[in-house]
Amino acid sequence: MAKEIATFIVNGQGYEVIVEPHMLLIDVLRDSIGLVGTKYGCGAGDCGACTVLLEGKPVFACLTLAVTARDRSLTTIEGLADGAGLHPIQQAFVDAGAVQCGFCTPGMVLTTKALLDENPEPTRGEIKAFLAGNLCRCTGYVKIVEAVESAAGILRNGGAR
Amino acid sequence: MTNEPHSEFSSVGKSLARPDVAAKATGAARFSADIALPGMLIGRILTSPHAHARIVAIDTSRAKALPGVAAVITHADVPKRGFTRSVMAEGLPPFAYETENLDQYILSDKARYIGDWVAAVAAVDLYVAERALDLIEVEYEVLPAVFDPEDALAPGAPVVHKGWKDNVAGVIEHPFNRGDLDAALASSAHVAEFSGRNSRQKQAHMEPDAAIASWDDKGRLTVWSPSQNAHLAKKAMGRRVFDIGEGNVRWITPAVGGGFGARLSFGVEPVAAMLAKVTGRPVKVLVTREEDFNGWNSRTEQRQTIRVGVGEAGEITAIEQDVLSDSGAYFSHSGTISAVNMQSTLGVMRSPVVRGKALMVYTNNPTASGMRGYGNPEGSFILQQALDIAAEKCGMDPVDFRLKNARGPGEPSMWEPQAITTCALPECIRRGAVAIGWDQKWHGWGAGKEGRYRRGVGMSIMTHASGAGGFLLEHSTAVMKLDEDGTASLSVSPCEMGQGILGVLAQIAAEGAGLRYEDVRTVTGDTDVTLFDIGTHASRSTYAIGNAALDAARKVKAIVVERAARMLGVESEGLDVRDGRVFAVADSSVGVSVAEVAHAGIYEYGTDARHIMATGKHQSVMHCPNFQAGFAEIEVDVETGVIKVLKLVIAHDIGRAINPLTVEGCLEGGAAQGLGYALTEDLVIDKGTGKVVSDSFATYKMLSALDMPEVEVILVEEPDPTGPFGAKGVGETGITNVAPAIANALYDAAGVRVHSLPITPEKVLEALRAHGAGA
Ligand code: FES
Ligand code: FES
């Protein structure tokens, strides 16, 4: 098992990490870099809790071999907001009551970011379809869908509410 | 106190943002698995591939030799002390605790289900721990196994627990049985009967179990884990698992990623504690999703028959409930879940004659436990269909039949002989019926629907406790103290697992003390800081802990008023406190801020210094039942058997919604779980091997955003004089009415009933074929 030093660019910051070929991105993020906002929910690509953005596209960190993500731009939940405040999507989730236990929330928020980057004015059906890979056990999705709708409106408005 | 209009409140009744959610949206919240302590090891558990096997020998030498492995433990290394996984059981009165079977060990010398724990390792990281598990060599003597509770009762069946003569884990007679059942049924105009079973629904909290344990140099244990009742877990760990005393255990509850009843049981904490003890280092034990599915928590499968006798005028004359419960391999919540099933199921309708009986049976299936609703969704699926059958026999509308026979104020509650204080059930039924369009859509019994796609409506009602009073130990204590700047800490011990209780308690305390909501911090999650509390279950936290918080807040307010009066040189009678300011009711320009009063109390250079604080308490033998009506409209495709749910309506008797947004979210989330329970969720166990087949989210089908129909939540507010600002419980309830309402809607649409959950297309088609009305 060849160990090597790889560079990961997470939220605009470079990190050098000793990796082995079989190591998963979720473990590198959580254990090597210490960014634990990315959650393990299933380890099988079934729940979306581990969603991070790889060059802007959502990927399951639990299925991604760490070495395939090196030198590429990664966004985790910790990197979404600019500065200390909340990103408009995060604020919309808070305001709509879309966060209950919060375990699915990092993945939901980042998946929403990917959706709205690609489709700023999604229909309710498009929202539900895009979020279908992210499970939430608490909310029944009602308020999550509302939060995404409201975030879309706010972002179209240049971030103002 | 309880009937003020909302406008008189500053915090109560408002959808204020919860204090914990921003950190959850930014990833800053710390769940148990997110915590790392200096020197911490990672623990993993080796599970049995056999459903029933004696462990002949375990060779751990190769695993121990792997670099980075600190310890490998087996049954030979753990205390020979039996306990029950149900830490909630610590709240039972002694006579009831005696009927709990203490059949669980940290690690056992016999595997009783596929997934049972055989050995555990602690290593420097997860990858090394995983490799070490592969190197443990176990020699098993495979034993015959039994997977069906009825088979397990047959003579000669394999016996799951050593030293037992059979697999009967327990028998419970409903404590409120009364009357002559046979005579009552014989003289009834009609008898309705329905039999069926529920599925083993998984709690499936999105956060998998994880626990950290660490011992200090004096032999004191600290545990970090997602427990719903940390003080009872602390007791169970200190007194049952180890013999070290409660004072030698500190329990810290980090952010909790959902509970739904699973966390009323020990997860991996005992193994973490054992590994930490052996290694002398902190150990974090992690669990995979697959292990969780193969593990020690699910709704209990119960096979039931309910008979309802009805008189000429449509009045219920007798109800009988018979429950056969599959405990799985260990006792866990078997007894309490069966008892609560009968209380809630037999406690909603008025009946002069009642008989209930439950039999709990061991099998080699994974250990079952209690899930949200805790017996109520199990019993309601059967009872509410029996009630519809009874209504049909009487030719009555299901709405009218329930209005006529449901218990109301002054009548015994689900835990007799306590009386129901308030009951908005009739209003819930009426408003729910309007919301679903009952009068337009329900066309009478046997309204012969035609065509491939057939629509139908159905309903269900329920009662649930707001607390465990009368059944379990029931008390909570809150401590509220004012800091120099007029902000307050409220120390209480609920489990914040997503329901929003931290905000709700802050709203109650702020209102009670006259402070601003944002100035009250709810402090929880550490048994060294909070006072004893039975924790979060039985839909009790808003009601019971809320009452304790309100008591503390009112006492704080009284102290503030008294000291402010002296500062202002006025009589205290004419003063009130609101939004952080003490003022004269007659002239609001006369006043002083709470901050000044609090500061002056601490920085008092004479002899009257006081850090303003108070403790508040709730203790009750009453459980303030709440009520709910649920309605469903569905469309069934009689060629494929697929049920499409068009709309769900949940009308809940909330007393007072302290935070309407969180109550709605709670009911919507409950409804989603209820929909999964009704149509898709099933822990499928292979009948030949005992292996859980549906052990991933790919095979265990929970609803996604795409699958959710419209859910309309109606909050009916009729304040209860015993609740904080009139509030009653809600936490578990959203789940209960959904499956029976859908089942009754299926009958309305297609004239068939399915007797087991989930109601899959195959079962619908089979029922249609049997009925002769299929495609
Ligand atoms: S943890 Fe990666 S999809 Fe579930
Ligand atoms: S908020 Fe708990 S899983 Fe989504």
XYZ file of C-alpha atoms in Angstrom, chain A residues 7-140:
134
model
C -2.765 18.224 -1.712
C -6.447 18.920 -1.210
C -7.917 22.322 -1.892
C -10.828 22.652 0.460
C -12.816 25.863 0.659
C -9.988 27.679 -1.076
C -7.326 26.472 1.346
C -4.641 23.904 0.511
C -3.958 20.959 2.832
C -1.211 18.351 2.522
C -2.343 14.945 3.688
C -0.759 11.480 3.768
C -3.141 9.248 1.851
C -3.342 5.622 0.875
C -5.011 4.572 -2.377
C -8.061 3.048 -0.673
C -8.808 6.044 1.554
C -12.137 7.759 1.092
C -12.629 11.477 0.733
C -15.007 11.557 3.701
C -12.286 10.243 6.006
C -9.686 12.638 4.678
C -12.027 15.574 5.217
C -13.218 14.499 8.648
C -10.202 12.808 10.188
C -7.125 14.190 8.405
C -8.262 17.776 7.825
C -10.714 17.968 10.729
C -13.687 19.349 8.804
C -16.427 17.288 10.441
C -19.398 19.160 8.996
C -19.450 16.501 6.252
C -21.532 13.662 7.711
C -21.404 9.885 7.427
C -24.956 8.565 7.096
C -24.624 5.331 5.140
C -21.274 4.947 3.433
C -23.024 3.642 0.350
C -24.201 6.603 -1.688
C -27.772 6.156 -0.519
C -28.394 9.126 1.802
C -26.502 12.214 0.654
C -25.361 13.232 4.152
C -21.745 13.260 2.942
C -22.393 15.491 -0.082
C -19.606 17.923 -0.914
C -19.055 19.975 -4.037
C -16.203 18.887 -6.294
C -15.577 21.678 -8.757
C -19.092 22.844 -8.046
C -20.787 19.488 -8.640
C -22.252 17.444 -5.779
C -20.457 14.171 -5.038
C -20.822 11.606 -2.271
C -17.641 11.880 -0.222
C -18.314 8.381 1.150
C -17.895 6.861 -2.318
C -15.134 9.104 -3.626
C -11.587 7.808 -3.414
C -9.593 10.600 -1.849
C -6.827 10.485 -4.440
C -9.269 11.300 -7.223
C -10.091 14.630 -5.560
C -6.592 15.878 -4.978
C -5.566 19.189 -6.488
C -9.190 19.882 -7.349
C -11.431 22.451 -5.758
C -13.667 21.141 -2.995
C -16.404 22.948 -1.104
C -17.666 21.586 2.204
C -20.428 23.019 4.361
C -17.835 24.960 6.343
C -16.862 26.866 3.213
C -20.245 27.919 1.954
C -20.769 31.111 3.898
C -18.632 34.137 3.241
C -17.274 35.185 6.609
C -19.088 34.647 9.869
C -22.714 35.016 8.766
C -24.952 32.497 7.073
C -25.093 31.945 3.329
C -28.568 32.867 1.993
C -29.334 29.151 1.522
C -28.407 28.420 5.125
C -30.463 31.379 6.289
C -33.433 30.166 4.262
C -33.164 26.714 5.871
C -33.105 28.292 9.336
C -36.005 30.625 8.637
C -38.240 27.993 7.049
C -37.835 25.516 9.899
C -36.090 23.145 7.478
C -33.509 22.084 10.057
C -34.604 19.639 12.723
C -31.811 17.370 13.949
C -29.530 18.936 11.366
C -27.705 15.781 10.405
C -28.877 15.855 6.798
C -28.570 19.636 6.613
C -24.970 20.038 5.364
C -25.700 17.677 2.480
C -29.077 19.260 1.775
C -27.648 22.767 1.747
C -24.766 21.883 -0.572
C -27.066 19.975 -2.912
C -29.325 23.021 -2.969
C -26.311 25.171 -3.827
C -25.524 22.924 -6.791
C -29.155 23.015 -7.914
C -29.492 26.777 -7.747
C -26.143 27.346 -9.469
C -27.385 25.307 -12.399
C -31.073 26.265 -12.284
C -31.802 29.539 -10.456
C -35.549 29.245 -10.851
C -36.471 25.603 -10.227
C -40.052 24.408 -10.042
C -41.265 22.519 -6.992
C -40.980 19.278 -8.970
C -37.425 20.082 -10.054
C -36.463 20.807 -6.452
C -37.899 17.515 -5.238
C -36.200 15.589 -8.034
C -32.821 17.213 -7.405
C -33.036 16.516 -3.667
C -34.255 12.951 -4.094
C -30.793 11.545 -3.307
C -30.672 13.322 0.056
C -32.634 11.588 2.795
C -34.079 13.415 5.771
C -35.689 11.415 8.557
C -37.024 14.376 10.536
C -38.832 16.909 8.410
C -40.907 15.091 5.818
